[in-house]
Amino acid sequence: MSKAAITGVHGYVPDYVLTNAELERMVDTNDEWITSRTGIKERHILKGEGMGSSHMGAKAVTGLLEKTNTKPEEVDLLICATTTPDYVFPCTANLICDMVGIRNVGSFDIQAACSGFVYALTVGSQFIETGKYKKVVIVGADKMSAIVDYTDRTTCVLFGDGAGAVLLEPNDEGNGVLDSIIKSDGVGQNHLFQKAGGSRYPPTHETVEKRWHYVYQDGPSVFKFAVKNMADVSAEIMERNHLKGADVAWLVPHQANKRIIDATAHRMGIESDKVMMNIYRYGNTTAATIPLCLFDYEAQLKKGDNLVLAAFGGGFTWGAAYVKWAY
């Protein structure tokens, strides 16, 4: 059976950079506090009226198609992982397809918060492995600035905007997405969520006044669950594929918090120089963090490299994928 190999990756972040110094003027915080607790120095913010996650996703996909010499009409399926869709409907994947000229194909969104890209990669790989499709585009795109409360110093320092996309194609050389694990537990639903805006609490004057349309996070609880579950699922995928720390060329972790990343790497027995890290530049871009890491480190990747992708997100959701790099 052919495996679904990543044959190209591209990323996009907006031009505007929100630094820790600027946040110091907005809320009661400082650069030392932010850096020591999160590892974040700056984050990119999408500006402009009517601009949404789809606009960043389309930029990433356009760049991906150009660098892989793929025509829009050659794409069989597009899946977008996002927590900040442009609309309740139509889905953001539909909008991205329209913007880049991909017509008459299946497209849909996956919502698994910060684990969204791992979920979407897992789903998209199945279409390649079964032989149904030859070219599948997976996008992670989030405009977190749209749901961040910039008066809440506990959350506004964490998030940024961005998008990344990969192309999946069949591979018969033993490279590609070799294994994946996705998990969830609804026990975390009240620890990290956006309370209003859905069918349970539609928008009203009251929900706006109560600031229910912004991200709420119980930091200590999320940190505890994230450290355990992201490390556990990474260790699990290594164990069932008989991988030791020395066998892994790169850990590609969700960029939520440097301390969570360090704990995961330690559990896996992976040295810090084999951990992809760009949180200091982008902050937490939710579903975009992993493809943005792959994009930033693409020049350092070699064919046959063993990669472990790992993520944890609201819900709670978490997951990991074992990928053997194909180019």
Coordinates of C-alpha atoms in Angstrom, one line a residue:
M1 CA 0.0 0.0 0.0
S2 CA 1.3 3.5 -0.9
K3 CA 1.9 5.9 1.9
A4 CA 0.8 9.5 1.9
A5 CA 4.0 11.5 1.7
I6 CA 4.5 15.2 2.3
T7 CA 6.0 16.4 -1.0
G8 CA 5.9 20.1 -0.3
V9 CA 5.2 22.7 2.4
H10 CA 4.6 26.4 2.5
G11 CA 3.8 28.9 5.2
Y12 CA 2.5 32.4 5.5
V13 CA 2.4 35.0 8.3
P14 CA 1.0 38.5 8.1
D15 CA 3.4 41.5 8.0
Y16 CA 2.4 43.2 11.2
V17 CA 4.5 42.1 14.2
L18 CA 3.1 42.4 17.7
T19 CA 6.1 42.5 20.1
N20 CA 6.3 41.9 23.8
A21 CA 7.3 45.6 24.2
E22 CA 4.0 46.7 22.5
L23 CA 2.0 44.3 24.8
E24 CA 3.7 45.9 27.8
R25 CA 1.9 49.2 26.8
M26 CA -1.5 47.3 26.5
V27 CA -1.7 45.2 29.6
D28 CA 0.2 44.7 32.9
T29 CA 3.0 42.5 31.7
N30 CA 6.6 42.6 30.6
D31 CA 9.0 40.9 28.3
E32 CA 10.8 39.0 31.0
W33 CA 7.6 37.5 32.3
I34 CA 6.3 36.5 28.9
T35 CA 9.6 35.1 27.7
S36 CA 10.4 33.1 30.8
R37 CA 6.9 31.5 31.0
T38 CA 6.2 31.0 27.3
G39 CA 9.3 31.5 25.2
I40 CA 7.4 34.0 23.0
K41 CA 9.0 37.2 21.9
E42 CA 6.7 38.3 19.1
R43 CA 3.7 37.2 17.1
H44 CA 2.2 38.2 13.7
I45 CA -1.2 39.8 13.4
L46 CA -3.5 39.9 10.4
K47 CA -4.8 43.5 9.9
G48 CA -7.4 44.8 7.5
E49 CA -11.2 44.9 7.4
G50 CA -12.8 41.6 6.2
M51 CA -9.6 39.6 6.4
G52 CA -10.0 36.1 7.8
S53 CA -8.2 32.8 8.2
S54 CA -9.0 31.9 4.6
H55 CA -6.8 34.8 3.3
M56 CA -3.8 33.4 5.1
G57 CA -4.6 29.9 4.1
A58 CA -4.9 30.9 0.5
K59 CA -1.5 32.6 0.6
A60 CA 0.0 29.4 2.0
V61 CA -1.7 27.2 -0.6
T62 CA -0.8 29.5 -3.5
G63 CA 2.9 29.3 -2.5
L64 CA 2.6 25.5 -2.0
L65 CA 1.2 24.9 -5.5
E66 CA 3.8 27.2 -7.1
K67 CA 6.8 25.5 -5.4
T68 CA 5.5 22.0 -6.2
N69 CA 4.6 22.8 -9.8
T70 CA 1.0 21.7 -9.0
K71 CA -1.9 23.1 -11.0
P72 CA -5.1 23.9 -9.1
E73 CA -7.0 21.5 -11.3
E74 CA -4.7 18.7 -10.2
V75 CA -5.8 18.9 -6.6
D76 CA -8.3 16.2 -5.6
L77 CA -9.1 17.3 -2.0
L78 CA -8.4 20.2 0.4
I79 CA -8.8 20.0 4.1
C80 CA -8.5 23.0 6.4
A81 CA -7.8 22.7 10.1
T82 CA -9.0 25.9 11.8
T83 CA -10.5 27.1 15.1
T84 CA -11.2 30.5 13.7
P85 CA -13.2 30.0 10.5
D86 CA -14.2 33.0 8.5
Y87 CA -17.9 32.1 8.9
V88 CA -20.0 29.5 10.6
F89 CA -20.7 28.5 7.0
P90 CA -19.5 28.0 4.3
C91 CA -16.4 26.3 5.6
T92 CA -13.0 28.0 5.3
A93 CA -11.7 25.2 3.0
N94 CA -14.4 26.2 0.5
L95 CA -13.2 29.8 0.6
I96 CA -9.6 28.9 0.2
C97 CA -10.4 26.7 -2.8
D98 CA -12.3 29.6 -4.4
M99 CA -9.4 32.0 -3.8
V100 CA -6.7 29.8 -5.4
G101 CA -8.8 28.4 -8.3
I102 CA -9.4 24.9 -7.0
R103 CA -12.8 23.8 -8.4
N104 CA -15.2 20.9 -8.2
V105 CA -13.3 19.0 -5.5
G106 CA -14.2 17.9 -2.0
S107 CA -13.2 20.4 0.7
F108 CA -14.0 20.6 4.4
D109 CA -12.8 22.0 7.7
I110 CA -11.6 20.0 10.7
Q111 CA -12.0 21.6 14.2
A112 CA -9.7 20.0 16.8
A113 CA -8.2 23.3 18.2
C114 CA -4.4 23.2 18.4
S115 CA -4.4 19.5 17.4
G116 CA -6.2 20.3 14.1
F117 CA -3.3 19.8 11.8
V118 CA -2.4 16.4 13.1
Y119 CA -6.1 15.4 12.9
A120 CA -6.3 16.8 9.3
L121 CA -3.1 15.0 8.3
T122 CA -4.4 11.8 9.7
V123 CA -7.7 12.1 7.8
G124 CA -6.1 13.3 4.5
S125 CA -3.6 10.4 4.5
Q126 CA -6.4 7.9 4.3
F127 CA -7.5 9.2 0.9
I128 CA -4.0 8.7 -0.5
E129 CA -3.5 5.2 1.1
T130 CA -6.7 3.9 -0.3
G131 CA -5.8 5.0 -3.7
K132 CA -8.9 7.3 -4.0
Y133 CA -6.9 10.5 -4.5
K134 CA -3.4 11.4 -5.8
K135 CA -3.0 15.0 -4.5
V136 CA -4.4 16.2 -1.2
V137 CA -3.7 19.6 0.3
I138 CA -3.8 20.0 4.1
V139 CA -4.0 23.5 5.5
G140 CA -3.7 24.8 9.0
A141 CA -4.9 28.4 9.3
D142 CA -5.9 30.5 12.3
K143 CA -6.6 34.2 13.0
M144 CA -6.4 33.9 16.7
S145 CA -6.3 37.7 17.1
A146 CA -10.0 37.7 16.2
I147 CA -10.9 35.9 19.4
V148 CA -8.2 37.1 21.8
D149 CA -9.1 39.6 24.5
Y150 CA -6.3 42.2 24.5
T151 CA -7.2 43.3 28.1
D152 CA -6.5 39.7 29.4
R153 CA -2.8 39.4 30.1
T154 CA -3.0 35.7 30.6
T155 CA -4.1 34.9 27.1
C156 CA -3.2 37.9 24.9
V157 CA 0.5 37.2 25.1
L158 CA 0.1 33.7 23.8
F159 CA -1.5 33.8 20.4
G160 CA -0.6 34.9 16.8
D161 CA -2.0 34.6 13.3
G162 CA -0.6 32.4 10.5
A163 CA -1.1 29.6 8.1
G164 CA 0.8 26.6 6.7
A165 CA 0.0 24.0 4.0
V166 CA 1.4 20.7 2.8
L167 CA 0.8 18.6 -0.3
L168 CA 0.2 14.8 0.2
E169 CA 1.0 12.4 -2.6
P170 CA 1.4 8.6 -2.9
N171 CA 4.9 7.2 -2.1
D172 CA 6.1 3.6 -2.6
E173 CA 9.6 4.1 -1.2
G174 CA 8.6 3.6 2.4
N175 CA 8.4 7.4 3.1
G176 CA 5.4 9.4 4.3
V177 CA 2.9 9.3 7.1
L178 CA 3.7 5.9 8.6
D179 CA 1.5 6.1 11.7
S180 CA -0.7 8.5 13.6
I181 CA -2.7 8.6 16.8
I182 CA -5.5 11.0 17.6
K183 CA -7.3 11.3 20.9
S184 CA -9.7 13.5 22.8
D185 CA -11.4 13.9 26.2
G186 CA -14.4 16.2 26.7
V187 CA -13.4 16.7 30.4
G188 CA -11.3 19.6 29.2
Q189 CA -14.2 21.5 27.6
N190 CA -14.4 24.2 30.3
H191 CA -10.6 24.7 30.7
L192 CA -9.9 26.1 27.2
F193 CA -12.8 27.4 25.1
Q194 CA -14.8 30.2 23.5
K195 CA -18.1 30.3 25.4
A196 CA -20.3 32.2 23.0
G197 CA -20.8 32.4 19.2
G198 CA -22.1 28.9 18.6
S199 CA -25.6 27.4 18.9
R200 CA -25.4 27.0 22.7
Y201 CA -24.9 30.7 23.3
P202 CA -25.6 32.7 20.1
P203 CA -24.4 36.3 20.0
T204 CA -26.4 38.7 22.1
H205 CA -25.7 42.0 23.9
E206 CA -25.3 40.0 27.1
T207 CA -22.7 37.6 25.6
V208 CA -20.7 40.5 24.2
E209 CA -20.8 42.4 27.5
K210 CA -19.6 39.3 29.4
R211 CA -16.7 38.9 26.9
W212 CA -17.8 35.4 26.1
H213 CA -16.6 35.7 22.5
Y214 CA -13.0 35.6 23.5
V215 CA -10.6 32.7 24.4
Y216 CA -10.9 31.6 28.0
Q217 CA -8.1 29.5 29.4
D218 CA -7.5 28.0 32.8
G219 CA -3.7 28.0 32.4
P220 CA -2.6 25.7 35.2
S221 CA -5.1 23.0 34.2
V222 CA -4.3 23.2 30.5
F223 CA -0.6 23.1 31.2
K224 CA -0.9 20.0 33.4
F225 CA -3.0 18.1 30.8
A226 CA -0.8 19.2 27.9
V227 CA 2.5 18.2 29.4
K228 CA 1.2 14.7 30.3
N229 CA -0.9 13.9 27.1
M230 CA 1.4 15.4 24.5
A231 CA 4.4 13.6 26.0
D232 CA 2.3 10.3 26.4
V233 CA 1.1 10.2 22.9
S234 CA 4.6 11.0 21.5
A235 CA 6.1 8.2 23.6
E236 CA 3.3 5.9 22.5
I237 CA 3.8 6.4 18.8
M238 CA 7.6 5.9 19.3
E239 CA 7.1 2.7 21.2
R240 CA 4.7 1.1 18.7
N241 CA 7.1 1.9 15.9
H242 CA 10.1 0.7 17.8
L243 CA 11.8 4.2 17.7
K244 CA 14.3 5.4 20.3
G245 CA 15.3 9.0 20.8
A246 CA 18.4 8.6 18.7
D247 CA 16.2 7.3 15.7
V248 CA 14.2 10.6 15.6
A249 CA 15.7 13.3 13.4
W250 CA 13.2 15.9 14.5
L251 CA 10.4 16.4 17.0
V252 CA 7.8 18.8 15.5
P253 CA 5.7 19.9 18.4
H254 CA 2.8 22.3 18.6
Q255 CA 4.1 25.7 19.6
A256 CA 2.0 26.5 22.6
N257 CA 4.5 26.9 25.4
K258 CA 8.3 26.3 25.5
R259 CA 8.0 24.5 28.9
I260 CA 5.5 22.0 27.4
I261 CA 7.8 21.4 24.4
D262 CA 10.8 20.9 26.6
A263 CA 8.9 18.4 28.8
T264 CA 7.7 16.4 25.7
A265 CA 11.2 16.3 24.3
H266 CA 12.6 15.1 27.6
R267 CA 10.0 12.3 27.9
M268 CA 11.0 11.2 24.4
G269 CA 14.7 11.3 25.0
I270 CA 15.3 13.8 22.3
E271 CA 18.0 16.5 22.6
S272 CA 17.0 20.2 22.3
D273 CA 18.9 20.6 19.0
K274 CA 16.5 18.1 17.4
V275 CA 13.3 20.0 18.4
M276 CA 11.8 22.4 15.9
M277 CA 11.1 25.6 17.7
N278 CA 9.8 28.9 16.3
I279 CA 7.4 29.9 19.1
Y280 CA 9.6 33.0 19.9
R281 CA 8.7 34.4 16.4
Y282 CA 5.1 33.5 16.0
G283 CA 3.5 32.6 19.3
N284 CA 0.7 30.0 19.3
T285 CA -0.9 30.0 15.8
T286 CA -3.1 27.0 16.8
A287 CA -3.6 24.7 13.7
A288 CA -0.8 26.5 11.8
T289 CA 2.1 25.9 14.2
I290 CA 3.2 22.5 12.9
P291 CA 3.2 23.3 9.2
L292 CA 4.9 26.6 9.9
C293 CA 7.7 24.6 11.7
L294 CA 8.1 22.3 8.8
F295 CA 8.3 25.4 6.5
D296 CA 10.9 27.1 8.6
Y297 CA 13.0 24.0 8.9
E298 CA 12.5 22.6 5.4
A299 CA 16.0 23.3 4.3
Q300 CA 17.4 21.2 7.2
L301 CA 15.2 18.2 6.4
K302 CA 16.7 15.2 4.5
K303 CA 14.9 12.4 2.7
G304 CA 14.3 9.5 5.1
D305 CA 14.4 11.6 8.2
N306 CA 12.2 10.3 11.0
L307 CA 9.8 13.0 12.3
V308 CA 7.4 12.9 15.2
L309 CA 4.6 15.5 15.0
A310 CA 2.8 16.1 18.3
A311 CA 0.1 18.4 19.4
F312 CA -2.4 19.2 22.2
G313 CA -5.4 21.5 22.1
G314 CA -8.7 22.6 23.6
G315 CA -11.4 20.1 24.1
F316 CA -9.2 18.4 25.1
T317 CA -7.7 17.0 21.9
W318 CA -4.2 15.6 21.3
G319 CA -2.3 13.5 18.8
A320 CA 0.9 12.5 17.2
A321 CA 2.1 11.3 13.8
Y322 CA 5.2 9.4 12.7
V323 CA 6.4 10.8 9.4
K324 CA 9.4 9.7 7.3
W325 CA 10.4 12.7 5.2
A326 CA 10.1 12.1 1.5
Y327 CA 12.4 14.7 -0.1

